[in-house]
Tab-separated table of C-alpha atoms in Angstrom:
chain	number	residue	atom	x	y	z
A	195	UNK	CA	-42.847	-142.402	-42.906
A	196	UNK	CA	-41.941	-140.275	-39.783
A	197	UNK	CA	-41.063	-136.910	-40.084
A	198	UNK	CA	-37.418	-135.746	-41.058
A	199	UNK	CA	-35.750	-134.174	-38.290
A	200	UNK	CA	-35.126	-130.583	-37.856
A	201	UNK	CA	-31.841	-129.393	-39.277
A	202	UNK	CA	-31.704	-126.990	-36.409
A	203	UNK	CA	-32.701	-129.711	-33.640
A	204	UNK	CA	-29.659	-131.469	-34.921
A	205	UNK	CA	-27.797	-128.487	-34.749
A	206	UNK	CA	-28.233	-127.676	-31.306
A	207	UNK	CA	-27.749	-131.299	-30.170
A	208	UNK	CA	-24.036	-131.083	-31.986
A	209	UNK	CA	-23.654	-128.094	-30.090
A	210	UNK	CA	-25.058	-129.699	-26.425
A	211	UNK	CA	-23.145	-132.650	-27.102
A	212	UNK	CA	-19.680	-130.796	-27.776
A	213	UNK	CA	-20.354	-128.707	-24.903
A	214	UNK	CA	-20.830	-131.615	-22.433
A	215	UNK	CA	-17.629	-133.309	-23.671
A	216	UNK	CA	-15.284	-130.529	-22.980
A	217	UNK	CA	-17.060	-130.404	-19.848
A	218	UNK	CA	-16.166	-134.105	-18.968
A	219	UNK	CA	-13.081	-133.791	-20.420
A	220	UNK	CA	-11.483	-132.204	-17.150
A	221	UNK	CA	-13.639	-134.608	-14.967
A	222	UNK	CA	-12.558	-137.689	-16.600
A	223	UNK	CA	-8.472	-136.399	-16.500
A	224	UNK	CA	-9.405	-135.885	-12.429
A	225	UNK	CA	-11.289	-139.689	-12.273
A	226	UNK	CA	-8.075	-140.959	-13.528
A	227	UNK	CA	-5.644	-139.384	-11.187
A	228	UNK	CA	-8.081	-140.675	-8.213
A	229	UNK	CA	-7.723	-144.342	-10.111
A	230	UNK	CA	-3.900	-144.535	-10.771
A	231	UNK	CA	-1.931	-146.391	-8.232
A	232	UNK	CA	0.046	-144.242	-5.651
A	233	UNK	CA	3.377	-143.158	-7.005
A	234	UNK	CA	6.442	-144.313	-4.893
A	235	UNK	CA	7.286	-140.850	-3.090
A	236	UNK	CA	10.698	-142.571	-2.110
A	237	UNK	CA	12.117	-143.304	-5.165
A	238	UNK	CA	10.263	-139.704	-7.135
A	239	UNK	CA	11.614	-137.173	-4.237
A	240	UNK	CA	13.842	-138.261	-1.468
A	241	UNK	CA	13.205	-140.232	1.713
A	242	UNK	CA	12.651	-137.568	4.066
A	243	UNK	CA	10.348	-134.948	4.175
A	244	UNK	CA	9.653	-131.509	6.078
A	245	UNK	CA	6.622	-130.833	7.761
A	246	UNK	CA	5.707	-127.416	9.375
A	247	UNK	CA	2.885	-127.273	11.914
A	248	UNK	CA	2.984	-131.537	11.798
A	249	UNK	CA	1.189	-132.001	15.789
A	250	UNK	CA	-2.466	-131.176	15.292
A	251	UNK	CA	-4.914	-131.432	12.293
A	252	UNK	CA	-3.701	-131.630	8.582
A	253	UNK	CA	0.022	-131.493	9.455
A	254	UNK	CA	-0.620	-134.462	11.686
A	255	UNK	CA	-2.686	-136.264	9.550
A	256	UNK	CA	-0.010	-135.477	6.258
A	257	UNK	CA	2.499	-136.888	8.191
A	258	UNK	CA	1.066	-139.898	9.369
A	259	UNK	CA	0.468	-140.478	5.686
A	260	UNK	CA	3.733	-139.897	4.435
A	261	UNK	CA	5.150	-142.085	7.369
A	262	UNK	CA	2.574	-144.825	6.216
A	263	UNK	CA	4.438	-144.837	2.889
A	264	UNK	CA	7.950	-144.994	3.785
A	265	UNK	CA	8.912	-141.216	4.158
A	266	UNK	CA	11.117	-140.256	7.412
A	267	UNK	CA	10.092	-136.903	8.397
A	268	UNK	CA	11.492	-133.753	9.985
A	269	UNK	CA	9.066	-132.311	12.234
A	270	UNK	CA	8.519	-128.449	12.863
A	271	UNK	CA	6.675	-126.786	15.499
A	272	UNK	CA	6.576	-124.475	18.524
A	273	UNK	CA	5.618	-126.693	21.065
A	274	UNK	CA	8.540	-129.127	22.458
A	275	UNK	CA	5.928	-131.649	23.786
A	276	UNK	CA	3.477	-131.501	21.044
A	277	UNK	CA	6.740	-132.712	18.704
A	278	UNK	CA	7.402	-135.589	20.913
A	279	UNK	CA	4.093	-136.776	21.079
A	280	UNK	CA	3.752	-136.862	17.659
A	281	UNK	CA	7.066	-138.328	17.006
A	282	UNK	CA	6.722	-140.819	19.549
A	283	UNK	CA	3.484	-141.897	17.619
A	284	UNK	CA	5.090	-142.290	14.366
A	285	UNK	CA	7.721	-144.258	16.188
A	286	UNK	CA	4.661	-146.572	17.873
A	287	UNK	CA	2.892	-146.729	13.919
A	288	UNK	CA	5.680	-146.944	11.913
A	289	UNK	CA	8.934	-148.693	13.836
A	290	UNK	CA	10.958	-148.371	10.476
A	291	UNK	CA	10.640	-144.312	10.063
A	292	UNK	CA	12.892	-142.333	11.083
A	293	UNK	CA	11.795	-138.526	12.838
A	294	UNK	CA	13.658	-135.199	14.139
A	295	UNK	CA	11.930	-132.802	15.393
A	296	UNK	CA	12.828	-129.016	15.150
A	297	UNK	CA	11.149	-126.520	17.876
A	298	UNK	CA	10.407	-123.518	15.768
A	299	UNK	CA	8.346	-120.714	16.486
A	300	UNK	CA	7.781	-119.359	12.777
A	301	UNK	CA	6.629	-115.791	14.337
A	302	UNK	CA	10.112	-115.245	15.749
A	303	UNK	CA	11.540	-114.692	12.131
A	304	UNK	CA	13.877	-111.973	11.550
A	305	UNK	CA	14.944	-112.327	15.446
A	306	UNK	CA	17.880	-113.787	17.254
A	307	UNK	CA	15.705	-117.083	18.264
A	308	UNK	CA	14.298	-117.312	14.849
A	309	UNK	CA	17.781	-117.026	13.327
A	310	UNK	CA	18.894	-120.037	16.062
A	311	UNK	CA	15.892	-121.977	14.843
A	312	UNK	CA	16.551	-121.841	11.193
A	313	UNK	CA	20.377	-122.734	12.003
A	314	UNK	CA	19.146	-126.052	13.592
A	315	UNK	CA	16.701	-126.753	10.847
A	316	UNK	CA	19.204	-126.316	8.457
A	317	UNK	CA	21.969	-128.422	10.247
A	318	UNK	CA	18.963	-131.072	10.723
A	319	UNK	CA	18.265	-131.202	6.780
A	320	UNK	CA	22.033	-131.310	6.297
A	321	UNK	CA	22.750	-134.650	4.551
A	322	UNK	CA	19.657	-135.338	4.087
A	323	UNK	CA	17.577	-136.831	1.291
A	324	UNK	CA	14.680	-133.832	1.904
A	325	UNK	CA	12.256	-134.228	-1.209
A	326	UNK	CA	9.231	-132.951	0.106
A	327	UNK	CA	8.332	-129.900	1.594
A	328	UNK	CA	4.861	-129.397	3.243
A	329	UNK	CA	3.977	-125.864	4.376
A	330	UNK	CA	1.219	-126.123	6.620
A	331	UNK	CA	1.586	-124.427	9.827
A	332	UNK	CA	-0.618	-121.425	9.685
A	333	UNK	CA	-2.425	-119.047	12.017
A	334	UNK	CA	-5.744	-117.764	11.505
A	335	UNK	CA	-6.687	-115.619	14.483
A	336	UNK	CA	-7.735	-113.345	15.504
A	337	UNK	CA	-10.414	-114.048	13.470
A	338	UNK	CA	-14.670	-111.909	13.216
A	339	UNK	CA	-12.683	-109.103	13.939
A	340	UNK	CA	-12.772	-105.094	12.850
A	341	UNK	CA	-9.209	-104.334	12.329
A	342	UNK	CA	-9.237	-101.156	14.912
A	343	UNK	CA	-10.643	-104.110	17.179
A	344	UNK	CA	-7.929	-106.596	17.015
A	345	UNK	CA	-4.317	-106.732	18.614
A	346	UNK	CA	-2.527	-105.699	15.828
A	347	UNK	CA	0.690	-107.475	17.073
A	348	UNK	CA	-1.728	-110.537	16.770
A	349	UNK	CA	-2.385	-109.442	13.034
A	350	UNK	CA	1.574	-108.863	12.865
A	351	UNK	CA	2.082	-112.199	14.044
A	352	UNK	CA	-0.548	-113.666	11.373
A	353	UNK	CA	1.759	-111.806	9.084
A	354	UNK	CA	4.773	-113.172	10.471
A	355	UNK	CA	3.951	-116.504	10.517
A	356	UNK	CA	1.632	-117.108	7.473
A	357	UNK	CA	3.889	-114.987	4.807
A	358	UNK	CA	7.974	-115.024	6.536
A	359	UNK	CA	7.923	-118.199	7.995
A	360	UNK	CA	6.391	-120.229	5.104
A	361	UNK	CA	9.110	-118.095	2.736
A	362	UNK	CA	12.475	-118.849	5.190
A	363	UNK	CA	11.270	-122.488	5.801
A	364	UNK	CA	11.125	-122.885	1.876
A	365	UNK	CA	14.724	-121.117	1.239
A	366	UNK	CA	16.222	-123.601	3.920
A	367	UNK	CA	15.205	-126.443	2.606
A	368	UNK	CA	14.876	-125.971	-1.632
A	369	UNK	CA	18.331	-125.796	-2.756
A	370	UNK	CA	19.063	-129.682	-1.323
A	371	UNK	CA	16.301	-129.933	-3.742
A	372	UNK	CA	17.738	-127.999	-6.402
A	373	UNK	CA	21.035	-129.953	-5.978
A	374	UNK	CA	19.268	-133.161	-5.730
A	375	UNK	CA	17.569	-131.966	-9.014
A	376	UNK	CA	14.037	-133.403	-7.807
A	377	UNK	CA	11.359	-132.588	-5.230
A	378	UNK	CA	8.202	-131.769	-4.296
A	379	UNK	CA	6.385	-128.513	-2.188
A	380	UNK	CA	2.995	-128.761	-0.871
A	381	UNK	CA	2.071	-125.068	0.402
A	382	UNK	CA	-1.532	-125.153	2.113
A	383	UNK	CA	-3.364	-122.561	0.753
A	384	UNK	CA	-7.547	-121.708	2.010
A	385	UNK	CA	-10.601	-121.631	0.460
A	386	UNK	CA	-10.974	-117.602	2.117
A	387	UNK	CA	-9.170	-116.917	-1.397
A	388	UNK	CA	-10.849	-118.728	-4.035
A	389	UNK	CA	-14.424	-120.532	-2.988
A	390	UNK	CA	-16.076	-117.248	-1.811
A	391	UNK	CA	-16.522	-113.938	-3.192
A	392	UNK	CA	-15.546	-112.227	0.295
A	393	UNK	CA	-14.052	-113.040	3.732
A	394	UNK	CA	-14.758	-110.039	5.556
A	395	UNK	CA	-13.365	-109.641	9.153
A	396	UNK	CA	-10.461	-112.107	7.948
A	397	UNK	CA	-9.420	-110.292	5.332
A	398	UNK	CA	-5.411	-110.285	6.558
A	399	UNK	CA	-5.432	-114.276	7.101
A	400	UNK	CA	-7.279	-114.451	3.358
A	401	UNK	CA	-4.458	-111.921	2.242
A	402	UNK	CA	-1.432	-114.339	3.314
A	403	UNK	CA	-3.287	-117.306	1.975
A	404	UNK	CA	-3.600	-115.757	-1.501
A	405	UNK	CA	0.223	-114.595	-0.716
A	406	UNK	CA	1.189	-118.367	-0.740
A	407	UNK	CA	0.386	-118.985	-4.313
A	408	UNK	CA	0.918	-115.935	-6.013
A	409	UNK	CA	4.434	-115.390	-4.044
A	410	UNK	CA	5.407	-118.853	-3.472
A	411	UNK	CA	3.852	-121.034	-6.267
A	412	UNK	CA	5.367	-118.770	-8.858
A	413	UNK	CA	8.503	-118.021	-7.817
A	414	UNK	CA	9.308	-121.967	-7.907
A	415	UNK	CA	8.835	-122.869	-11.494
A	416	UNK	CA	10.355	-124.907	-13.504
A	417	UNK	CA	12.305	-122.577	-15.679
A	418	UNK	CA	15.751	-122.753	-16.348
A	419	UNK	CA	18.156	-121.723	-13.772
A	420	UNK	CA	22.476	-121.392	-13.290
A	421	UNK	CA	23.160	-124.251	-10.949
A	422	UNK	CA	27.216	-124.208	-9.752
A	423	UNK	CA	29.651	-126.215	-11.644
A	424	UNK	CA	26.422	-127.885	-13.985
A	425	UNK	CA	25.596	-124.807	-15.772
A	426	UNK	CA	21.725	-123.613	-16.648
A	427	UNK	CA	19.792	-126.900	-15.311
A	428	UNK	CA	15.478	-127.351	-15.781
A	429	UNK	CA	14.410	-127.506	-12.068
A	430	UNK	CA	12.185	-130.596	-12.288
A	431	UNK	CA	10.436	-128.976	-8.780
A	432	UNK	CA	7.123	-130.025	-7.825
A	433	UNK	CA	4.917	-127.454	-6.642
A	434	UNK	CA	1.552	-128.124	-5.647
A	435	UNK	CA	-1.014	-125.940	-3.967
A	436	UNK	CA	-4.009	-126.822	-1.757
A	437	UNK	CA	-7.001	-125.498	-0.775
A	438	UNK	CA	-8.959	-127.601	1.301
A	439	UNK	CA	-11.617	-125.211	2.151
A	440	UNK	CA	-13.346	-126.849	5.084
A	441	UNK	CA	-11.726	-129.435	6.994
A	442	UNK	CA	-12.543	-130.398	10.640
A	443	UNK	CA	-9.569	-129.280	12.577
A	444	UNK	CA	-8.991	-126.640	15.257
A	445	UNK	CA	-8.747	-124.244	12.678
A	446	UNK	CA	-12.692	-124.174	12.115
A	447	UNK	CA	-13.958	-122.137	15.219
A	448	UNK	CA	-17.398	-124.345	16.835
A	449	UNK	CA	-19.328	-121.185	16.017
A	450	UNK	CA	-18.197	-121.477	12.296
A	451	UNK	CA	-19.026	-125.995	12.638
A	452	UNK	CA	-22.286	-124.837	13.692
A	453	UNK	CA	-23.596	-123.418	10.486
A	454	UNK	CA	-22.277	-125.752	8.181
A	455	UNK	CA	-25.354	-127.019	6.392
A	456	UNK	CA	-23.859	-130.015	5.258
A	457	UNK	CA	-21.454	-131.049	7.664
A	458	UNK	CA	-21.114	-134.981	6.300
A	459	UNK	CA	-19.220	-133.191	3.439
A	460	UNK	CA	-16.703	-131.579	5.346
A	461	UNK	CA	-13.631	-134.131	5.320
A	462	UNK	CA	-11.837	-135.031	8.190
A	463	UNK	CA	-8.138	-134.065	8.369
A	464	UNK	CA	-7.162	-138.197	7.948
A	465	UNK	CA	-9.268	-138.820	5.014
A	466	UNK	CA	-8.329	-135.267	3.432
A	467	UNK	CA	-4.610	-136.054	4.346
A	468	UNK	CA	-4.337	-139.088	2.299
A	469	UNK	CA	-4.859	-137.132	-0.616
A	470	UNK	CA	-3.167	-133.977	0.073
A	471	UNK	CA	0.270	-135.024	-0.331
A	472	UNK	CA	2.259	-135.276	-3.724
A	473	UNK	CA	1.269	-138.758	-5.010
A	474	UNK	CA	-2.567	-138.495	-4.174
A	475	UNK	CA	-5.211	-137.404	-6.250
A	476	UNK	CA	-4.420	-134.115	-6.637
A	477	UNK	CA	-0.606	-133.939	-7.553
A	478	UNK	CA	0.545	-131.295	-9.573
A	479	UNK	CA	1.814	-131.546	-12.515
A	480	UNK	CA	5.635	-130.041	-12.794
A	481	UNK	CA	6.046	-126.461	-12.526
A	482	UNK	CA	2.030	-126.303	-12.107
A	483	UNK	CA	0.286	-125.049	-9.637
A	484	UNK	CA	-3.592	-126.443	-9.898
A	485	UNK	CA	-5.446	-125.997	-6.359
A	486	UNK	CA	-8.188	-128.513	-5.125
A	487	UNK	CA	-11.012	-128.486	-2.842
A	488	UNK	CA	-11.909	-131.206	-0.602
A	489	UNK	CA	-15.777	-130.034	-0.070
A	490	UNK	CA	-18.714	-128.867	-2.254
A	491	UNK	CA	-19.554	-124.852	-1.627
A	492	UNK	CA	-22.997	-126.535	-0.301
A	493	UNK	CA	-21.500	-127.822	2.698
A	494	UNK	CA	-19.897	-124.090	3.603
A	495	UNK	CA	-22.134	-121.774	5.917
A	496	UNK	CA	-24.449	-119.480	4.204
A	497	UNK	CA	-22.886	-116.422	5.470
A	498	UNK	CA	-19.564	-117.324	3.065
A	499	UNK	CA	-21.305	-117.592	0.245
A	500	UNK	CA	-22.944	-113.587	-0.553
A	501	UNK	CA	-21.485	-110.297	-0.577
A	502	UNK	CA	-21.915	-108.541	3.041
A	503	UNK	CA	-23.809	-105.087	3.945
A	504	UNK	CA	-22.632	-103.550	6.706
A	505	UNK	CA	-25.393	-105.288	8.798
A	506	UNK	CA	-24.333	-108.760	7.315
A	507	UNK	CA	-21.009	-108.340	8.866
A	508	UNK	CA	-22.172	-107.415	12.273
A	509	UNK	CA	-24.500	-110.739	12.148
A	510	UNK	CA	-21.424	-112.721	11.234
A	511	UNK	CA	-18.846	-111.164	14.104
A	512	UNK	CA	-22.022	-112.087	16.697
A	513	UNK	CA	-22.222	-115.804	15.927
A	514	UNK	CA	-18.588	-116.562	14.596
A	515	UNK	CA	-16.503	-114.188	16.871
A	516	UNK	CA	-15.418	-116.397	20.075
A	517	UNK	CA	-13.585	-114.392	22.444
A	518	UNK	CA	-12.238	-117.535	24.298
A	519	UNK	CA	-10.730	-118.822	20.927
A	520	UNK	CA	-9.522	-115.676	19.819
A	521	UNK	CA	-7.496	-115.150	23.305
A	522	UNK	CA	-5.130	-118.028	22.676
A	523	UNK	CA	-2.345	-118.245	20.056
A	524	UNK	CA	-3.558	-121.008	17.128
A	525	UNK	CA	-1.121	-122.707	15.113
A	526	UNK	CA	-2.255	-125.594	12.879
């Protein structure tokens, strides 16, 4: 007769086998939102959506996507002929979608212009079926940087832009939601605040990244609140936060590209766009704010994945400090 197994091997393969299904658990809940069939955004949210930053990388990409399924979009940006470019290519794509575009340079908030630009994004939402919001434009230099080093108006700018004009853009356009009583926010968060255990050198872009879910992701939840004339009203708000980590767009500096030890990892902006709005694989669930990565931490450089010595950091400024890039004004 064999020999009786061990009460303890059984024991421990209970235990292995519990473990591994609470493990799969989560994976298998993920597999099935990448299997479902695309919700229709039109009929969930609204027929229009706002897009910040919409003319180069992920704001491009996002909006090409939501024009492919039936969204009409309000463009934001700084640059007039950026806007018309990409609206004329929407128009070109997609004859049946309708676009405005707003010129909107989120650093000038709290000013007279930026007060004139949130008037005409306000009267451009007006009447409008508006039930997603992506906030994506975002600057991230100067970047491999000292902080006695850098321009601090730059840094103010960062501030400005990343934190103020990601918070006014929001306040213009949620109460139509609120009304409305549906919607959905997509605010583009980076992997600088959760994939790596520092981001020295960038620490004020990786502070108004982490700003845009603990601020923004929390303050829109779906708790009760007084709406006019209806009384205390669930908002039934979608708020979704995304981290992409690394994603081939301007954003990455070529000094940064260069180390990436698996670059056939790194998604482009299309292929990550397609996913990144509400309705992919990644939607939130209501009042929720999960975040999502679009690459493993193998394809990130080696210098983002340790704790720095003072040495460390002075390697990292010398290969991933550009001064060319850092002299212009980036907004993706």
């Amino acid at each position: 007769m064999p020999a009786a197994v061990p009460v303890w091997f059984i024991s421990l393969a209970a235990l292995g086998a519990l473990y591994l299904s609470t493990a799969c658990i989560p994976l298998l809940a993920h597999l099935a939102l990448c299997l479902r069939r695309p919700i229709d955004l039109r009929r969930r949210y609204g027929t229009w959506a706002v897009i910040t930053g919409p003319t180069t990388g992920l704001g491009k990409a996002t909006a090409m996507e939501l024009a492919s399924r039936g969204i009409s979009l309000v463009l934001l940006d700084l640059d007039a002929a950026n806007l018309r470019s990409v609206s004329d290519t929407i128009g070109r794509t997609h004859p049946s979608i309708k676009t405005k575009t707003v010129v909107f340079d989120l650093s000038l908030v709290g000013t007279a212009a930026g007060d004139q630009a949130m008037r005409e994004l306000k009267e451009a939402v007006d009447g409008l079926d508006v039930g997603v919001l992506v906030n994506n434009a975002a600057v991230a230099r100067p970047g491999a940087l000292y902080v006695h080093e850098a321009d601090v108006e730059r840094l103010a700018r960062m501030i400005r832009v990343n934190v103020m004009g990601l918070s006014e853009v929001t306040a213009a356009v949620l109460p139509g939601m609120l009304e409305r009583g549906r919607g959905a926010i997509v605010n583009v968060r980076s992997g600088s605040t959760v994939a790596v255990p520092s981001f020295p050198l960038y620490t004020v872009y990786s502070a108004t990244k982490r700003w845009t879910e603990v601020a923004m992701c929390v303050q829109v939840r779906g708790s009760p609140v007084p709406m006019p004339g209806r009384g205390v009203q669930e908002q039934k708000i979608d708020v979704q936060c995304q981290v992409p980590f690394y994603v081939h767009t301007g954003m990455l500096s070529p000094a940064v590209k260069a180390t990436l030890t698996f670059p056939v990892f790194v998604a482009t902006a299309e292929a990550y766009g397609a996913v990144m709005q509400p309705g992919g694989s990644a939607m939130a669930e209501r009042s929720a704010c999960p975040t999502r990565r679009s690459s493993c931490s193998g394809s990130s450089p080696a210098w983002c994945q340790t704790p720095y010595t003072t040495g460390e950091k002075e390697t990292l400024k010398a290969s991933a400090f550009d001064p060319k890039e850092n002299a212009i004004q980036d907004e993706n």
